Short mmCIF file of N, CA and C in Angstrom, two decimals:
data_model
loop_
_atom_site.label_atom_id
_atom_site.label_comp_id
_atom_site.label_asym_id
_atom_site.label_seq_id
_atom_site.Cartn_x
_atom_site.Cartn_y
_atom_site.Cartn_z
N ILE T 404 142.08 35.67 78.50
CA ILE T 404 141.02 36.32 79.24
C ILE T 404 140.10 36.97 78.22
N LYS T 405 138.84 36.56 78.24
CA LYS T 405 137.88 37.07 77.26
C LYS T 405 136.88 38.06 77.85
N CYS T 406 136.71 38.03 79.15
CA CYS T 406 135.73 38.92 79.77
C CYS T 406 136.37 40.29 80.05
N PRO T 407 135.55 41.32 80.20
CA PRO T 407 136.08 42.63 80.58
C PRO T 407 136.89 42.51 81.87
N THR T 408 138.02 43.17 81.91
CA THR T 408 138.93 43.06 83.04
C THR T 408 139.39 44.44 83.47
N LEU T 409 139.35 44.68 84.75
CA LEU T 409 139.90 45.91 85.32
C LEU T 409 141.17 45.54 86.06
N VAL T 410 142.26 46.20 85.70
CA VAL T 410 143.54 45.98 86.37
C VAL T 410 143.91 47.26 87.11
N VAL T 411 144.05 47.14 88.41
CA VAL T 411 144.48 48.25 89.24
C VAL T 411 145.91 47.95 89.66
N TYR T 412 146.82 48.87 89.35
CA TYR T 412 148.21 48.61 89.67
C TYR T 412 148.92 49.88 90.10
N ALA T 413 150.08 49.69 90.72
CA ALA T 413 150.78 50.80 91.36
C ALA T 413 152.13 51.06 90.69
N LYS T 414 152.39 52.30 90.38
CA LYS T 414 153.63 52.68 89.71
C LYS T 414 154.86 52.45 90.58
N LYS T 415 154.70 52.62 91.89
CA LYS T 415 155.84 52.47 92.80
C LYS T 415 155.83 51.12 93.52
N ASP T 416 155.19 50.14 92.93
CA ASP T 416 155.07 48.81 93.52
C ASP T 416 156.44 48.15 93.60
N SER T 417 156.83 47.73 94.78
CA SER T 417 158.13 47.07 94.96
C SER T 417 158.01 45.55 94.81
N LEU T 418 156.79 45.03 94.69
CA LEU T 418 156.58 43.59 94.54
C LEU T 418 156.35 43.18 93.09
N ILE T 419 155.59 43.99 92.36
CA ILE T 419 155.24 43.68 90.97
C ILE T 419 155.55 44.92 90.13
N PRO T 420 156.59 44.88 89.32
CA PRO T 420 156.95 46.05 88.50
C PRO T 420 155.81 46.47 87.58
N TYR T 421 155.53 47.75 87.56
CA TYR T 421 154.38 48.22 86.78
C TYR T 421 154.56 47.97 85.29
N LYS T 422 155.77 47.93 84.80
CA LYS T 422 156.00 47.64 83.38
C LYS T 422 155.57 46.21 83.04
N ALA T 423 155.77 45.28 83.96
CA ALA T 423 155.32 43.89 83.75
C ALA T 423 153.80 43.83 83.70
N VAL T 424 153.15 44.63 84.53
CA VAL T 424 151.68 44.68 84.53
C VAL T 424 151.19 45.25 83.20
N GLU T 425 151.84 46.29 82.74
CA GLU T 425 151.44 46.89 81.47
C GLU T 425 151.62 45.91 80.31
N LYS T 426 152.65 45.10 80.36
CA LYS T 426 152.85 44.08 79.33
C LYS T 426 151.69 43.07 79.34
N ALA T 427 151.28 42.67 80.54
CA ALA T 427 150.16 41.74 80.67
C ALA T 427 148.86 42.39 80.20
N ILE T 428 148.65 43.64 80.58
CA ILE T 428 147.43 44.36 80.17
C ILE T 428 147.33 44.42 78.65
N SER T 429 148.45 44.61 77.98
CA SER T 429 148.44 44.72 76.51
C SER T 429 147.97 43.43 75.84
N LYS T 430 147.99 42.34 76.55
CA LYS T 430 147.56 41.06 75.99
C LYS T 430 146.10 40.72 76.30
N ILE T 431 145.44 41.57 77.06
CA ILE T 431 144.05 41.34 77.43
C ILE T 431 143.17 42.22 76.55
N LYS T 432 142.32 41.59 75.76
CA LYS T 432 141.53 42.32 74.77
C LYS T 432 140.62 43.38 75.39
N ASN T 433 139.89 43.04 76.43
CA ASN T 433 138.92 43.95 77.04
C ASN T 433 139.41 44.54 78.35
N ALA T 434 140.68 44.90 78.41
CA ALA T 434 141.25 45.40 79.66
C ALA T 434 141.05 46.90 79.82
N GLU T 435 140.74 47.27 81.04
CA GLU T 435 140.76 48.66 81.46
C GLU T 435 141.78 48.73 82.58
N ALA T 436 142.51 49.83 82.65
CA ALA T 436 143.58 49.92 83.63
C ALA T 436 143.47 51.19 84.47
N LEU T 437 143.85 51.05 85.72
CA LEU T 437 143.94 52.19 86.63
C LEU T 437 145.32 52.15 87.25
N LEU T 438 146.19 53.05 86.79
CA LEU T 438 147.55 53.15 87.32
C LEU T 438 147.55 54.21 88.42
N LEU T 439 148.00 53.83 89.59
CA LEU T 439 148.07 54.75 90.72
C LEU T 439 149.53 55.03 91.05
N ASP T 440 149.82 56.26 91.41
CA ASP T 440 151.19 56.66 91.75
C ASP T 440 151.44 56.38 93.23
N CYS T 441 151.61 55.08 93.54
CA CYS T 441 151.76 54.66 94.93
C CYS T 441 152.47 53.32 94.98
N GLY T 442 152.64 52.80 96.20
CA GLY T 442 153.22 51.49 96.39
C GLY T 442 152.16 50.41 96.44
N HIS T 443 152.60 49.18 96.56
CA HIS T 443 151.73 48.01 96.48
C HIS T 443 150.57 48.04 97.49
N PHE T 444 150.84 48.41 98.73
CA PHE T 444 149.83 48.34 99.78
C PHE T 444 149.13 49.67 100.06
N ASP T 445 149.51 50.73 99.36
CA ASP T 445 148.99 52.07 99.65
C ASP T 445 147.52 52.27 99.31
N ILE T 446 146.94 51.38 98.51
CA ILE T 446 145.54 51.58 98.11
C ILE T 446 144.54 51.04 99.12
N TYR T 447 145.02 50.49 100.19
CA TYR T 447 144.10 49.85 101.15
C TYR T 447 143.57 50.79 102.23
N ALA T 448 143.91 52.07 102.14
CA ALA T 448 143.40 53.03 103.12
C ALA T 448 143.44 54.43 102.52
N GLY T 449 142.60 55.29 103.07
CA GLY T 449 142.63 56.69 102.70
C GLY T 449 142.09 57.00 101.32
N PRO T 450 142.53 58.14 100.77
CA PRO T 450 142.00 58.62 99.49
C PRO T 450 142.22 57.64 98.32
N LEU T 451 143.34 56.94 98.31
CA LEU T 451 143.58 55.99 97.23
C LEU T 451 142.60 54.83 97.30
N PHE T 452 142.23 54.42 98.51
CA PHE T 452 141.23 53.37 98.67
C PHE T 452 139.90 53.85 98.10
N GLU T 453 139.52 55.06 98.45
CA GLU T 453 138.26 55.63 97.97
C GLU T 453 138.25 55.72 96.44
N GLN T 454 139.36 56.17 95.86
CA GLN T 454 139.47 56.28 94.41
C GLN T 454 139.35 54.91 93.75
N THR T 455 140.01 53.93 94.33
CA THR T 455 140.00 52.57 93.77
C THR T 455 138.61 51.95 93.85
N VAL T 456 137.97 52.05 94.98
CA VAL T 456 136.63 51.48 95.15
C VAL T 456 135.63 52.16 94.21
N LYS T 457 135.76 53.46 94.04
CA LYS T 457 134.87 54.19 93.13
C LYS T 457 135.05 53.67 91.71
N ARG T 458 136.29 53.51 91.28
CA ARG T 458 136.56 53.02 89.92
C ARG T 458 136.08 51.58 89.74
N GLU T 459 136.28 50.76 90.75
CA GLU T 459 135.80 49.38 90.69
C GLU T 459 134.28 49.34 90.58
N GLY T 460 133.61 50.17 91.35
CA GLY T 460 132.15 50.24 91.29
C GLY T 460 131.67 50.65 89.91
N GLU T 461 132.32 51.66 89.33
CA GLU T 461 131.96 52.11 87.98
C GLU T 461 132.16 50.98 86.96
N PHE T 462 133.25 50.24 87.12
CA PHE T 462 133.53 49.12 86.22
C PHE T 462 132.42 48.07 86.30
N PHE T 463 132.05 47.71 87.53
CA PHE T 463 131.00 46.70 87.70
C PHE T 463 129.66 47.18 87.16
N LEU T 464 129.32 48.44 87.40
CA LEU T 464 128.06 48.97 86.87
C LEU T 464 128.05 48.94 85.34
N LYS T 465 129.17 49.28 84.74
CA LYS T 465 129.29 49.29 83.29
C LYS T 465 129.11 47.90 82.69
N HIS T 466 129.69 46.89 83.34
CA HIS T 466 129.74 45.57 82.73
C HIS T 466 128.73 44.57 83.28
N LEU T 467 128.12 44.87 84.42
CA LEU T 467 127.19 43.92 85.01
C LEU T 467 125.75 44.43 85.08
N ALA T 468 125.55 45.69 84.79
CA ALA T 468 124.21 46.28 84.89
C ALA T 468 123.34 45.91 83.71
#
């Protein structure tokens, strides 16, 4: 992966262990990461959703503007 990459992942994810995600992130040269203290599906509503969308927007503005 050569382009800037944002990885959003969950510390309490029961589907994808966060340590495996961190290993993958370490191999991506232009990676930015957002680790959330939640489960896999918890970011799809409420305050975590708002936090995630805000961070994604900032990422896109930084790299696509």
